[in-house]
Steps between C-alpha positions, in 0.01 A plus 500: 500500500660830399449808739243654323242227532589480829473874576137413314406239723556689788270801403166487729260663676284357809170697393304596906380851446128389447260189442232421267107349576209419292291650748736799539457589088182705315254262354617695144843506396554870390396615812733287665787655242444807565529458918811379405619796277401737746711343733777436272459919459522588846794208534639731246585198267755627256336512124215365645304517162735286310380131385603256277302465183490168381376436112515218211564501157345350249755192470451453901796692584474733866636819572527690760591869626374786765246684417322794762181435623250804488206444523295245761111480466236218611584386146871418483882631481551799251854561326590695204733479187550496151253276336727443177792405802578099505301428810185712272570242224465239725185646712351536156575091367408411858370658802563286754806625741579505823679758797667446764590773754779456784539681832800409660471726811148344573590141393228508261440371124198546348400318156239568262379272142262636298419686212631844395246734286547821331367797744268730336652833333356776733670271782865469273457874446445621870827280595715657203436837550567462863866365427775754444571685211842279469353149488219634271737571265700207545183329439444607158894516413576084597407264277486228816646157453652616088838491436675837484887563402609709838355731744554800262271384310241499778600832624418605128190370528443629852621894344309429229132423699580814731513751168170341366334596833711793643239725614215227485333280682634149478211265402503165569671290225213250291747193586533585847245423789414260810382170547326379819604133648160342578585222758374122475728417785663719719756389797676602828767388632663596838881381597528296819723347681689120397323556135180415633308841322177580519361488098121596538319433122236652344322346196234677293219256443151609315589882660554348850801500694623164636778560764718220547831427714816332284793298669801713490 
């Protein structure tokens, strides 16, 4: 064994900060996601927002990357991005995804499957315009997921987008816009001590919530 896998083996963490119940959770499971934001908020979770975005392609192939959530309703999880972008390609071919967010200082993973729709406009509008002025122009200027030849010729592009609209206001690009998550299964899982965790289930079943508890 070279010292590297051993340094590996020897990484761990006994999780004992909290504990997880059936009868502790909300009968529904965004209610019980967004207790947990709130605390992860006033836990001050660092880039507490941030989840992994999980999508196929069409010849079964996953990818994954952070995306920011912004947006949680009683419907689902809200992101936002470039719909001509990879993981747009691959929403398009096939909907289904998952996310997975991870709070370290809490202990706490939560993971979500369903599948992702395209928001409505006057919602993909109201989120734009609230960005600032920078990223709406690197919106329009990045051709997501394309090959380019350097960063100059981003910057170019970037220069370029700020001329069209210097002294305008910067309107929401036609291949740009959210997507909401709607969940099918959504679950929690709480660190605990000896690797016994707490993984607390919910399954979406005829629009009713079935909570279960999984073995660690």
């Amino acid at each position: 064994m070279n010292k590297n896998d051993q340094q590996l083996f020897n990484i761990r963490i006994n999780y004992s900060k909290a504990r997880l119940s059936k009868a502790d959770v909300k009968d529904n499971p965004l209610e019980q996601f967004r207790l947990w934001f709130d605390e992860a908020l006033t836990s001050k979770v660092r880039e507490v927002n941030a989840m992994t975005l999980s999508t196929v392609n069409t010849k079964g192939k996953a990818s994954s990357r952070i995306v920011l959530l912004k947006k949680v309703d009683d419907y689902g999880f809200q992101f936002f991005t470039n719909y001509l972008s990879a993981k747009g390609r691959e929403l398009d071919k096939n909907p289904h995804c998952s996310l997975v967010f991870f709070w370290p200082e809490l202990e706490r993973q939560v993971r979500v499957q369903g599948e992702a729709v395209k928001v409505n406009d006057a919602d993909s509008d109201n989120y734009f315009l609230s960005r600032p002025r920078d990223s709406r122009i690197g919106a329009w200027a990045s051709p997501q997921s394309e090959e380019i030849s350097n960063r100059q010729e981003l910057e170019n592009k970037a220069l370029e987008a700020a001329r069209r609209f210097k002294d305008k206001e910067i309107s929401r690009p036609p291949f740009w816009g959210g997507y909401r998550v709607n969940p099918e299964m959504v679950e929690f899982w709480q660190g605990r001590p000896g690797r016994l965790h707490d993984r607390i289930q919910y399954r979406k079943t005829q629009d009713k919530w079935k909570i279960v508890r999984l073995a660690p």
